Coordinates of C-alpha atoms and ligand atoms in Angstrom, one line a residue:
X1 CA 84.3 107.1 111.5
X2 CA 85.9 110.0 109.7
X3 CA 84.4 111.4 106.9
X4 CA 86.2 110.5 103.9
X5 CA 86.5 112.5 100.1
X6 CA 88.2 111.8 96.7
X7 CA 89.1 114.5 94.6
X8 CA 88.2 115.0 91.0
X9 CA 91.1 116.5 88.6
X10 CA 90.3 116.6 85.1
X11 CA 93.1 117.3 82.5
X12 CA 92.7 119.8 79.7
X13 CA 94.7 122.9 78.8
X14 CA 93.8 126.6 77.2
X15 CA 93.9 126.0 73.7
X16 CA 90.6 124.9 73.6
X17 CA 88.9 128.4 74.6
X18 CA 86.5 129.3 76.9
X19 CA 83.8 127.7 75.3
X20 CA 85.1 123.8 75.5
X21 CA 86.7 124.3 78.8
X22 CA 83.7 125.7 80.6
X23 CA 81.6 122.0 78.9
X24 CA 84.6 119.9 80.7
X25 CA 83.9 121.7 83.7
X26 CA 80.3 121.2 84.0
X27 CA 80.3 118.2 82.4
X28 CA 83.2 116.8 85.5
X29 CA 81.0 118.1 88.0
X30 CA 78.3 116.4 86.5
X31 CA 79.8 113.1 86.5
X32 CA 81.2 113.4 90.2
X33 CA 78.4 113.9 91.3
X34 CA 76.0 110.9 89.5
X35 CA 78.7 109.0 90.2
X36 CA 79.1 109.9 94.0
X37 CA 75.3 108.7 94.4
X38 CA 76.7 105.0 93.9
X39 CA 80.5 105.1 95.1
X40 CA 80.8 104.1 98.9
X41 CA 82.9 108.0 99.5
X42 CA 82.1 111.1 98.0
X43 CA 84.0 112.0 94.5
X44 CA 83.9 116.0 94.5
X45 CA 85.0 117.3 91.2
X46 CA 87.6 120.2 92.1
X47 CA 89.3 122.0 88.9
X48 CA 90.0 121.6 85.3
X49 CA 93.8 121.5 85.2
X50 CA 94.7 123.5 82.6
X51 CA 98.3 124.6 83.9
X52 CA 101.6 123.5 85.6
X53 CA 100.5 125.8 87.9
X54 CA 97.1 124.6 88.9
X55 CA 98.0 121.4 89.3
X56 CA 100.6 122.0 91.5
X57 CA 98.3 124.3 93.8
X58 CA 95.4 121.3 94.1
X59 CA 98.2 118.6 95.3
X60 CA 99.2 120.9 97.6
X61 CA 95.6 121.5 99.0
X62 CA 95.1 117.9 98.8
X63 CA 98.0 116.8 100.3
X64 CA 97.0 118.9 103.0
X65 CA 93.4 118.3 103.8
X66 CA 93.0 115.5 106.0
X67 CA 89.4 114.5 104.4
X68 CA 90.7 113.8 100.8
X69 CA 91.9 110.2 100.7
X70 CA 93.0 110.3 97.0
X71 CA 92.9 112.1 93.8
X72 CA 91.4 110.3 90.6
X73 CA 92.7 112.1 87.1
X74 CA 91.3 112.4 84.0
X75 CA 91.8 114.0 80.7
X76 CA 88.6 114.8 78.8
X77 CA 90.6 116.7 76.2
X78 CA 94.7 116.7 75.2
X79 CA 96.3 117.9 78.5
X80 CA 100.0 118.0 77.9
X81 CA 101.9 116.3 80.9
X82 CA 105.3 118.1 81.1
X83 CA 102.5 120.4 83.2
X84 CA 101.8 117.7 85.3
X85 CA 104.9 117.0 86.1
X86 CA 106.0 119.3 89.1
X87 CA 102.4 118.5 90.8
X88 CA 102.5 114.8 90.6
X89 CA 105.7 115.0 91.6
X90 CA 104.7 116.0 95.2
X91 CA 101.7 113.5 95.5
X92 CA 101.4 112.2 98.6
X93 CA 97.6 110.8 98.6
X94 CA 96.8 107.5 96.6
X95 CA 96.0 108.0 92.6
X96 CA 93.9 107.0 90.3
X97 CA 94.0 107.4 86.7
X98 CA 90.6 107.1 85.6
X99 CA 90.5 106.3 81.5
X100 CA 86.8 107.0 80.2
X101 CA 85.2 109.2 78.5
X102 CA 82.1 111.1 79.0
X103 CA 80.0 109.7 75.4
X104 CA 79.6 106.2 75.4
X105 CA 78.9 105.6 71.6
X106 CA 80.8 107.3 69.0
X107 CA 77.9 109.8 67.6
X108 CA 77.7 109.3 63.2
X109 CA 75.4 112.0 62.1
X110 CA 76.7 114.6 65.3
X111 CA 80.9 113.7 64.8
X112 CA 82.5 116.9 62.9
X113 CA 86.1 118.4 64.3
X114 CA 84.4 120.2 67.2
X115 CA 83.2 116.9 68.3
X116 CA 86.7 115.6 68.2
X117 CA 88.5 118.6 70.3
X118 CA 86.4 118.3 73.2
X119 CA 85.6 114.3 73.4
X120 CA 89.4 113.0 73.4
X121 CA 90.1 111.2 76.0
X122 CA 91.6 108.3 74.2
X123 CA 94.4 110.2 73.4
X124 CA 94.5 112.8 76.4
X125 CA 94.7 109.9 79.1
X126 CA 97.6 108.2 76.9
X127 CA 99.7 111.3 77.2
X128 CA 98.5 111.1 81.1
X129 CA 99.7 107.8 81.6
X130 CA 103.2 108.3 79.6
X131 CA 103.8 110.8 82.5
X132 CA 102.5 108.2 85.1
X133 CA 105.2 105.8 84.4
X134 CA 108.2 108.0 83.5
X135 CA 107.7 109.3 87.3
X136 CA 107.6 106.1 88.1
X137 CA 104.6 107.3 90.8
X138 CA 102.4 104.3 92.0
X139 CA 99.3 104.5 90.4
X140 CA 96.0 102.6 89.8
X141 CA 94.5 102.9 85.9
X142 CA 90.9 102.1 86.0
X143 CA 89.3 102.2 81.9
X144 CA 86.0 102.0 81.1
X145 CA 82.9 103.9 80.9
X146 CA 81.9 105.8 83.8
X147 CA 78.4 104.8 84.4
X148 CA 78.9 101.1 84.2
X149 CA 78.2 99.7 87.6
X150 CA 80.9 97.5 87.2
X151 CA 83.5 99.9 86.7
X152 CA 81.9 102.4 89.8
X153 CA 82.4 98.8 91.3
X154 CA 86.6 98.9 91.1
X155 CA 86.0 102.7 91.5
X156 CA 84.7 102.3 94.8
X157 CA 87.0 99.4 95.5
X158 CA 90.1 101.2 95.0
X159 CA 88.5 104.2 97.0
X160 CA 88.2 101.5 100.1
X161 CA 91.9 100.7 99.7
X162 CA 93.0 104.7 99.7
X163 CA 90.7 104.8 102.8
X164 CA 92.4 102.0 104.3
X165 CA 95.7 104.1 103.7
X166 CA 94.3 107.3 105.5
X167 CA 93.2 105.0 108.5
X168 CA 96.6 103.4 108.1
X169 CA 98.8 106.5 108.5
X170 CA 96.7 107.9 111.4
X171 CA 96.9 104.4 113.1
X172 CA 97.7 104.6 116.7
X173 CA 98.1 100.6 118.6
X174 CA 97.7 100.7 122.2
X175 CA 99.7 97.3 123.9
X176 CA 99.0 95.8 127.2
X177 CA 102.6 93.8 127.4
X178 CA 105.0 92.5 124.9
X179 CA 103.9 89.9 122.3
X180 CA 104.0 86.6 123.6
X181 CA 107.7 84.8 124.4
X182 CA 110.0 83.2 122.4
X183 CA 107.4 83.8 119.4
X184 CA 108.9 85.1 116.4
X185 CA 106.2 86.3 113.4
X186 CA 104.5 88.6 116.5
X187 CA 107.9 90.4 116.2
X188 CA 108.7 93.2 114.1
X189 CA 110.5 96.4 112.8
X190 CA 108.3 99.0 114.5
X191 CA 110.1 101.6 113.3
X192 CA 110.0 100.5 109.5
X193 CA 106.1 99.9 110.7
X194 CA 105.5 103.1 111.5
X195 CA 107.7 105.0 108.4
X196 CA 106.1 103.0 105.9
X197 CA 102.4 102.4 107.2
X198 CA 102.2 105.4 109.7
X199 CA 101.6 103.4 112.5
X200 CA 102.5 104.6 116.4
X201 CA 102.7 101.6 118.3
X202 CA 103.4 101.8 121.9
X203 CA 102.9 99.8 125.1
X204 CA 100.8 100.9 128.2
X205 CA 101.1 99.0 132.1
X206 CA 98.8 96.4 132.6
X207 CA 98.6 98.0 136.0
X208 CA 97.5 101.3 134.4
X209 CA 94.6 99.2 133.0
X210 CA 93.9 97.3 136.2
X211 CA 93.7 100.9 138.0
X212 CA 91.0 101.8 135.4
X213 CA 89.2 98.6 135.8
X214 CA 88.9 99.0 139.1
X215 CA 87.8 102.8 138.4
X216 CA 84.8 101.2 136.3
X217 CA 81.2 102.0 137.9
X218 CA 79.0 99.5 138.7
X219 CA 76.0 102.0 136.7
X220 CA 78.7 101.7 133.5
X221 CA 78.8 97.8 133.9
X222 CA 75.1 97.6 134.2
X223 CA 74.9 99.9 130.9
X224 CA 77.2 97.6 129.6
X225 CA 75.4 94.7 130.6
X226 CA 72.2 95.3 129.0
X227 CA 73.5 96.0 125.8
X228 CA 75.2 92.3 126.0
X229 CA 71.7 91.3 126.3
X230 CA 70.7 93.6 123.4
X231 CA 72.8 91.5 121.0
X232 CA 73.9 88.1 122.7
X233 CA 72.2 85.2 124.2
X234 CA 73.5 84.6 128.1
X235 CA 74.2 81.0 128.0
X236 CA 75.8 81.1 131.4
X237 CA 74.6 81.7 135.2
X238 CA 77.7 83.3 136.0
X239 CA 76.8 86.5 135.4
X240 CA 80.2 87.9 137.5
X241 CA 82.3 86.5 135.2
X242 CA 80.4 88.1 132.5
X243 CA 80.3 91.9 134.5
X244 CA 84.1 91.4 134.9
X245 CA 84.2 91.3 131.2
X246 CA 82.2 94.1 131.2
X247 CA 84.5 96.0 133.4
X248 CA 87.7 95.0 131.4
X249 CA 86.1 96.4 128.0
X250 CA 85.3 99.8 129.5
X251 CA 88.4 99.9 130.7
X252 CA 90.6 99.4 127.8
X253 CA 87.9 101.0 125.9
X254 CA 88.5 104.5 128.0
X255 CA 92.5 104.0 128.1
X256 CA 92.1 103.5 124.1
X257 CA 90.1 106.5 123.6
X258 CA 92.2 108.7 125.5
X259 CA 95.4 108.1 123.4
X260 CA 93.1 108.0 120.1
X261 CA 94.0 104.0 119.8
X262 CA 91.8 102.1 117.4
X263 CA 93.1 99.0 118.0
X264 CA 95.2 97.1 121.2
X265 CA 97.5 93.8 121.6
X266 CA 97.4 91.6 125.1
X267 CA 98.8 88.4 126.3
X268 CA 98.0 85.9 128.4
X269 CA 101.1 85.9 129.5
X270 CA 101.1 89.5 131.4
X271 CA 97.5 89.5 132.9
X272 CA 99.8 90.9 135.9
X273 CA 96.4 92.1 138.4
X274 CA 93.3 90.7 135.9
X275 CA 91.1 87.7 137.2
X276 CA 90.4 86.6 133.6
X277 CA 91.7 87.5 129.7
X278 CA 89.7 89.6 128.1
X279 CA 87.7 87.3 125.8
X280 CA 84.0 88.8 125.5
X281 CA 85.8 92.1 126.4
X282 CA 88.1 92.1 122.9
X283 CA 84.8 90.8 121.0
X284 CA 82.7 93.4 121.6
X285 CA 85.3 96.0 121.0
X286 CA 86.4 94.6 117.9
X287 CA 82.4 94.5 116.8
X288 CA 82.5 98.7 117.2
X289 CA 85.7 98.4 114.8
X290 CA 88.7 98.1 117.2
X291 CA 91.5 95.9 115.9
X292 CA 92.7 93.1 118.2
X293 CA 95.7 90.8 118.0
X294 CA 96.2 88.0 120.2
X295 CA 99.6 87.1 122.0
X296 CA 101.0 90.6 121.3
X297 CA 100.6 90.3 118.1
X298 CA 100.4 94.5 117.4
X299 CA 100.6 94.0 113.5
X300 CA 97.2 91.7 113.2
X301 CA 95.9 94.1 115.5
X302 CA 96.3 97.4 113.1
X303 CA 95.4 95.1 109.8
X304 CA 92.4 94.3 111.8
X305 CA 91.2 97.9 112.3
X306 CA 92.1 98.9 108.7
X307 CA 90.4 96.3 106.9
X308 CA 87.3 96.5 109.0
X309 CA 87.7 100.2 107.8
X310 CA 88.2 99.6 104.4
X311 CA 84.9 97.2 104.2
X312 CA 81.2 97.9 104.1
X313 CA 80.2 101.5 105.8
X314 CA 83.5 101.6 107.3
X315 CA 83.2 99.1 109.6
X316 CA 82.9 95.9 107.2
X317 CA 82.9 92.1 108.3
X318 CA 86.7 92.0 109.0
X319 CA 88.4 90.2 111.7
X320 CA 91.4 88.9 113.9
X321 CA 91.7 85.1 112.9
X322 CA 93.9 81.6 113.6
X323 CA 94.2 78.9 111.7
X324 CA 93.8 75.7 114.3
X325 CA 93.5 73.1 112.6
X326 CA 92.5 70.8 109.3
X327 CA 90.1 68.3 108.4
X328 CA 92.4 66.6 105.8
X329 CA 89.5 63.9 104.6
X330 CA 89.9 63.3 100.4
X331 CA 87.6 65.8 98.8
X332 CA 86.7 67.2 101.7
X333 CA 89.8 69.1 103.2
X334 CA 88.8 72.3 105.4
X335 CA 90.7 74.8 107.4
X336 CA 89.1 75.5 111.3
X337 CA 89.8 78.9 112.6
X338 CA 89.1 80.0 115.7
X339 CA 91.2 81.8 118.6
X340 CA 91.4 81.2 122.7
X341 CA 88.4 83.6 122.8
X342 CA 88.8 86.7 120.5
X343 CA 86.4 85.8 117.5
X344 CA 85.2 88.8 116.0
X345 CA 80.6 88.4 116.2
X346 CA 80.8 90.4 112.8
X347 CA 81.0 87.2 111.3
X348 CA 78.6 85.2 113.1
X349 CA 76.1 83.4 111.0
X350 CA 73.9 83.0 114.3
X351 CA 73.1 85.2 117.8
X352 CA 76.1 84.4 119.6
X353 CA 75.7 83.0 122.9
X354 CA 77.6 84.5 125.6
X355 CA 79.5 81.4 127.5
X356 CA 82.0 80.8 130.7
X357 CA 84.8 77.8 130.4
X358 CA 88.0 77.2 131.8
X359 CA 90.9 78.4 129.2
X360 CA 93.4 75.2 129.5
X361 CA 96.3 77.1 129.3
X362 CA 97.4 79.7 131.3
X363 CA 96.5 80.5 135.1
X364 CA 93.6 82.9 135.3
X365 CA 89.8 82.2 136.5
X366 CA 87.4 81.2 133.3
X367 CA 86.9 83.9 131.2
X368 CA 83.3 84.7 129.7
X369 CA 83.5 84.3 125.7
X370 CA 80.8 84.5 123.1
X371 CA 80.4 81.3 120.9
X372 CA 79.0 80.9 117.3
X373 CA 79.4 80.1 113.6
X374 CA 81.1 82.2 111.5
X375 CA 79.1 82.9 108.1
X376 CA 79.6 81.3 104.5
X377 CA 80.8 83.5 101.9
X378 CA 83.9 84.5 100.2
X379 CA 86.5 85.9 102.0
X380 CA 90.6 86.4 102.3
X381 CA 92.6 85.9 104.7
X382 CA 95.7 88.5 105.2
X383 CA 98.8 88.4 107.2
X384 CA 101.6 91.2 107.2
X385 CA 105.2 89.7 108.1
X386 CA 108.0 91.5 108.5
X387 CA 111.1 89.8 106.5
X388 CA 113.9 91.5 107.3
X389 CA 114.6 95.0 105.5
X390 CA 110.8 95.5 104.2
X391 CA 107.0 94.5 105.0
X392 CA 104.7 91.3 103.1
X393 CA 101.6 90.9 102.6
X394 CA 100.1 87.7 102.0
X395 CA 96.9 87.6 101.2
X396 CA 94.6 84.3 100.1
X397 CA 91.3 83.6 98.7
X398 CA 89.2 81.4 100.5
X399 CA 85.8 80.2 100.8
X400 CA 83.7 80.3 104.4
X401 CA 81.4 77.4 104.7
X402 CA 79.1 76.3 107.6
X403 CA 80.9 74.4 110.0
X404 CA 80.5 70.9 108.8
X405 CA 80.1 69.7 112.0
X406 CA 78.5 70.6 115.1
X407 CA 81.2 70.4 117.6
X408 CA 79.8 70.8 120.9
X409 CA 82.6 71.1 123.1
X410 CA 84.7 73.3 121.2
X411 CA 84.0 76.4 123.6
X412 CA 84.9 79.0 121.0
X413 CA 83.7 81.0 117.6
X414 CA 84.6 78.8 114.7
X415 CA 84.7 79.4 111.6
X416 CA 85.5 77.2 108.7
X417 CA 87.1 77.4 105.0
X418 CA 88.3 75.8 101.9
X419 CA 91.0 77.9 100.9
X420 CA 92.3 78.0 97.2
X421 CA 94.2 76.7 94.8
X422 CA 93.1 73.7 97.5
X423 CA 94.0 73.3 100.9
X424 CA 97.6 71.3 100.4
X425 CA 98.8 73.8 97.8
X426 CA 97.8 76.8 99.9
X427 CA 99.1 75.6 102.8
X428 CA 102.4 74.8 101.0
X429 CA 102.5 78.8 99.7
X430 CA 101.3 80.2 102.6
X431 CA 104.2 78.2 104.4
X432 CA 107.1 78.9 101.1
X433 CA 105.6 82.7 102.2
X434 CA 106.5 82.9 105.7
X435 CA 102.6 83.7 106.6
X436 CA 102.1 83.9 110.5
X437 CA 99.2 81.5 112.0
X438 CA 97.4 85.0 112.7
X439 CA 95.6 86.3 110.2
X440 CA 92.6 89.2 109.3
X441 CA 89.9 87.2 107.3
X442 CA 87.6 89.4 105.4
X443 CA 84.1 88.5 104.0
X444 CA 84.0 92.3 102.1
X445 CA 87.7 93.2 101.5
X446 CA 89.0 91.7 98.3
X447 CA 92.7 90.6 97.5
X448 CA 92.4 93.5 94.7
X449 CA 92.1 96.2 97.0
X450 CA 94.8 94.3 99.4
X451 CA 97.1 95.2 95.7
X452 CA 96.2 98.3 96.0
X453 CA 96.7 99.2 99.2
X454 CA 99.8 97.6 99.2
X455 CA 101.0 99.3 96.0
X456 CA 99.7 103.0 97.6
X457 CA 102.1 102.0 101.0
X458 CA 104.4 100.6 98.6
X459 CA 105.3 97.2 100.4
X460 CA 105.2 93.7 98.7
X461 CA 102.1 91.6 97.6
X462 CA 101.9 88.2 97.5
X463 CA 98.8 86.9 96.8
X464 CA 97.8 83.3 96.8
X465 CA 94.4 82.0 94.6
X466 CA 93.0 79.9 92.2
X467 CA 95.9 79.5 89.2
X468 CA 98.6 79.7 92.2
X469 CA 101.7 77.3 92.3
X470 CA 104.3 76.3 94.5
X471 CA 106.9 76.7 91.6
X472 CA 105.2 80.2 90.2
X473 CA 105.1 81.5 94.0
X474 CA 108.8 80.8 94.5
X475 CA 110.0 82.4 91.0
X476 CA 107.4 85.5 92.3
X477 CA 109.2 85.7 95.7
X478 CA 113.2 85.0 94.4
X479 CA 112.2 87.6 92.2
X480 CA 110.6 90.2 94.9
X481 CA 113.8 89.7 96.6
X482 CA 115.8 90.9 94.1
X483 CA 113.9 93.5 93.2
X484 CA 113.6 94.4 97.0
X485 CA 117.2 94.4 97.3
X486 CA 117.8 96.9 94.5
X487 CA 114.9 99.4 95.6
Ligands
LIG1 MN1 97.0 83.3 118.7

């Protein structure tokens, strides 16, 4: 993973003197830096802006450096904004207007006029935000007091999201085929993809990749191999099937690599030279942080990689998901999701057991899969459609439970939910929506920091949760429309 940085600008201006502005300063460094020992990136505190200037030099050196993923603001004294104005102007890294202030209680005996120049933020980040919204610049306000853990908690969350922007614009999907025929939500504007999102997404030969397979070593399969054994259970005897996995992953693995792809599409349907689909293969790439879609389905794939980047130590419990079917029983109404074969093990409440079956469909040999339950916990699950003329993102709050049954001859990963406001209603606005069957489901990426990141790409949000209704969703979305429309 890439190292990651935020930048710390804190607003004041000269009229203070020497005296005050050299306090802010050491003061801001001080509170990047307690505050860094608890935020998931580092916040490094970089000037006092005290000057149309200054501000306008550190955009420019943070619009530049590849390792700051956002600027958070703050104005510990007055800063007048028309000097702001030029800098934020030319922002092109995620912001976030951070409204605290560095005394937590109001001092009585110590409060005098000095007091009051130096500690006033409650004015200084008013005049902040007036500029905020008259540039109309997308922005997150986070207010509260610096040192409460629940407000590093949003800090850090809207710090994930800006990564997830910085591994969105460097985003590079590697597809083996077209997206699967006749399907419609795999499609998309790749073009509009890659202007608003940053992502280069391109199409390689099969063939290339069946060259490389067959360039694959048997000392790399065996290396392979015994790190399979490292993780999973073999719940199989046909260990060829398994090796030819083996051989698929390194293979796309060192065809990714080479182009600097963190995440790949395939089909079934152009296996053109392969004995088996990659099932295992895509598993165990996606559990190192590679983004997968199924059926060609190149914009689950790239969500995939970003939100596993955007989740716990930058490879969070984020994966490529299907919803399959329901278990529609009165107060007891679940989603399944599963896949053919490409479940994600980051999820897996269990050692997953590495298994052989026929597919069903399609005309290859039995591909080697791994098998589990998926964890309980809390989770999302996201889809990106493309609507014609911009990008949505649906995103839903649901709750993983354990499997409530065993199903023994369901020969994949499984993992099931209750989704909110209940399963009828979501259903019915995920469907108003126009969300695909394909989705990422996230145990540590929240729909909050989906906002964000959505807001920071500027694209729409739709998200669908407890208090949701088909009516209010369909208002939201004739709305969004509109609005769209006038943009
Ligand atoms: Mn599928």
């Amino acid at each position: 993973m890439k190292q990651y940085e935020f930048w710390f600008v804190v607003g004041s201006q000269t009229l203070y003197g020497p005296q005050v502005l050299d306090t802010v300063a050491a003061r801001a460094a001080g509170m990047a830096g307690e505050m860094s020992r608890v935020l998931p990136y580092p916040l490094t505190y970089k000037v006092t802006a005290k000057s149309n200037a200054e501000i306008a030099q550190v955009v420019k050196e943070a619009n530049y450096d590849d390792s700051c993923a956002g600027i958070i603001t703050w104005c510990h004294t007055f800063s007048p904004s028309k000097m702001w104005i030029n800098g934020l102007s030319e922002l092109q890294k995620p912001w976030c207007h951070f409204a605290t202030q560095y005394n937590r209680e109001i001092p009585n005996e110590e409060i005098d006029m000095d007091f009051m120049n130096l500690n006033q933020a409650a004015h200084g980040d008013r005049e902040h935000g007036f500029i905020g919204a008259r540039l109309r610049k997308p922005r997150k306000i986070i207010a509260g007091y610096w040192q409460d853990a629940d407000v590093q908690k949003r800090l850090g969350d809207w710090m994930r999201a800006a990564v997830g922007v910085a591994v969105s614009k460097t985003m590079k999907v590697m597809r083996f085929g077209d997206n699967m025929r006749e399907v419609a939500v795999t499609e998309g504007d790749k073009v509009e993809a890659q202007a608003k999102l940053g992502w280069q997404v391109n199409t390689w030969p099969v063939g290339d990749l069946v060259a490389e397979m067959n360039a694959v070593t048997d000392r790399e399969i065996a290396q392979l191999m015994a790190e399979y054994g490292e993780s999973y259970d073999f719940a199989t005897g046909d260990v060829e099937a398994v090796r030819y996995q083996a051989r698929e992953e390194i293979a796309m693995r060192k065809m990714m690599d080479a182009e600097g792809c963190t995440a790949f599409s395939n089909t079934f349907q152009d296996l053109h030279g392969m004995d088996q689909l990659p099932g295992l293969a895509s598993q165990h790439l996606m559990a190192q942080g590679y983004g997968y879609g199924g059926e060609g389905d190149w914009k689950v794939s790239a969500m995939t990689a970003i939100l596993k980047a955007m989740g716990e130590g930058g490879n969070g419990c984020s994966l490529f998901m299907e919803d399959y079917t329901y278990h529609l029983v009165k107060g007891q109404e679940y989603s399944l999701g599963a896949h053919m074969l490409e479940v994600c093990p980051c999820c897996a409440a269990e050692k997953p057991r590495i298994e052989v079956h026929p597919l069903g469909i399609g005309d290859r040999q039995p591909p080697a899969r791994l098998v589990f339950e998926g964890k309980e916990g809390d989770a999302v699950v996201v889809s990106l459609i493309d609507v014609g003329g911009r990008l949505r993102l649906i995103c839903q709050d649901i709750h993983c439970v354990k499997p409530i049954l065993p199903m023994p001859n369901l020969p994949v990963a499984r993992v099931m939910w209750q989704a909110e406001p209940s399963l009828t209603t979501g259903v019915e606005c995920w469907i108003t929506a126009g969300g695909a069957h394909h989705t990422v489901l996230s145990y540590d990426v929240t729909a909050d920091m989906m906002r964000d990141w959505c807001r920071m790409l500027d694209i729409e949000f739709v998200h669908i949760g407890k208090d949701s209704t088909v009516e209010g969703l369909e208002r939201e979305l004739f709305l969004n429309d509109l609005a769209w429309k006038l943009k």
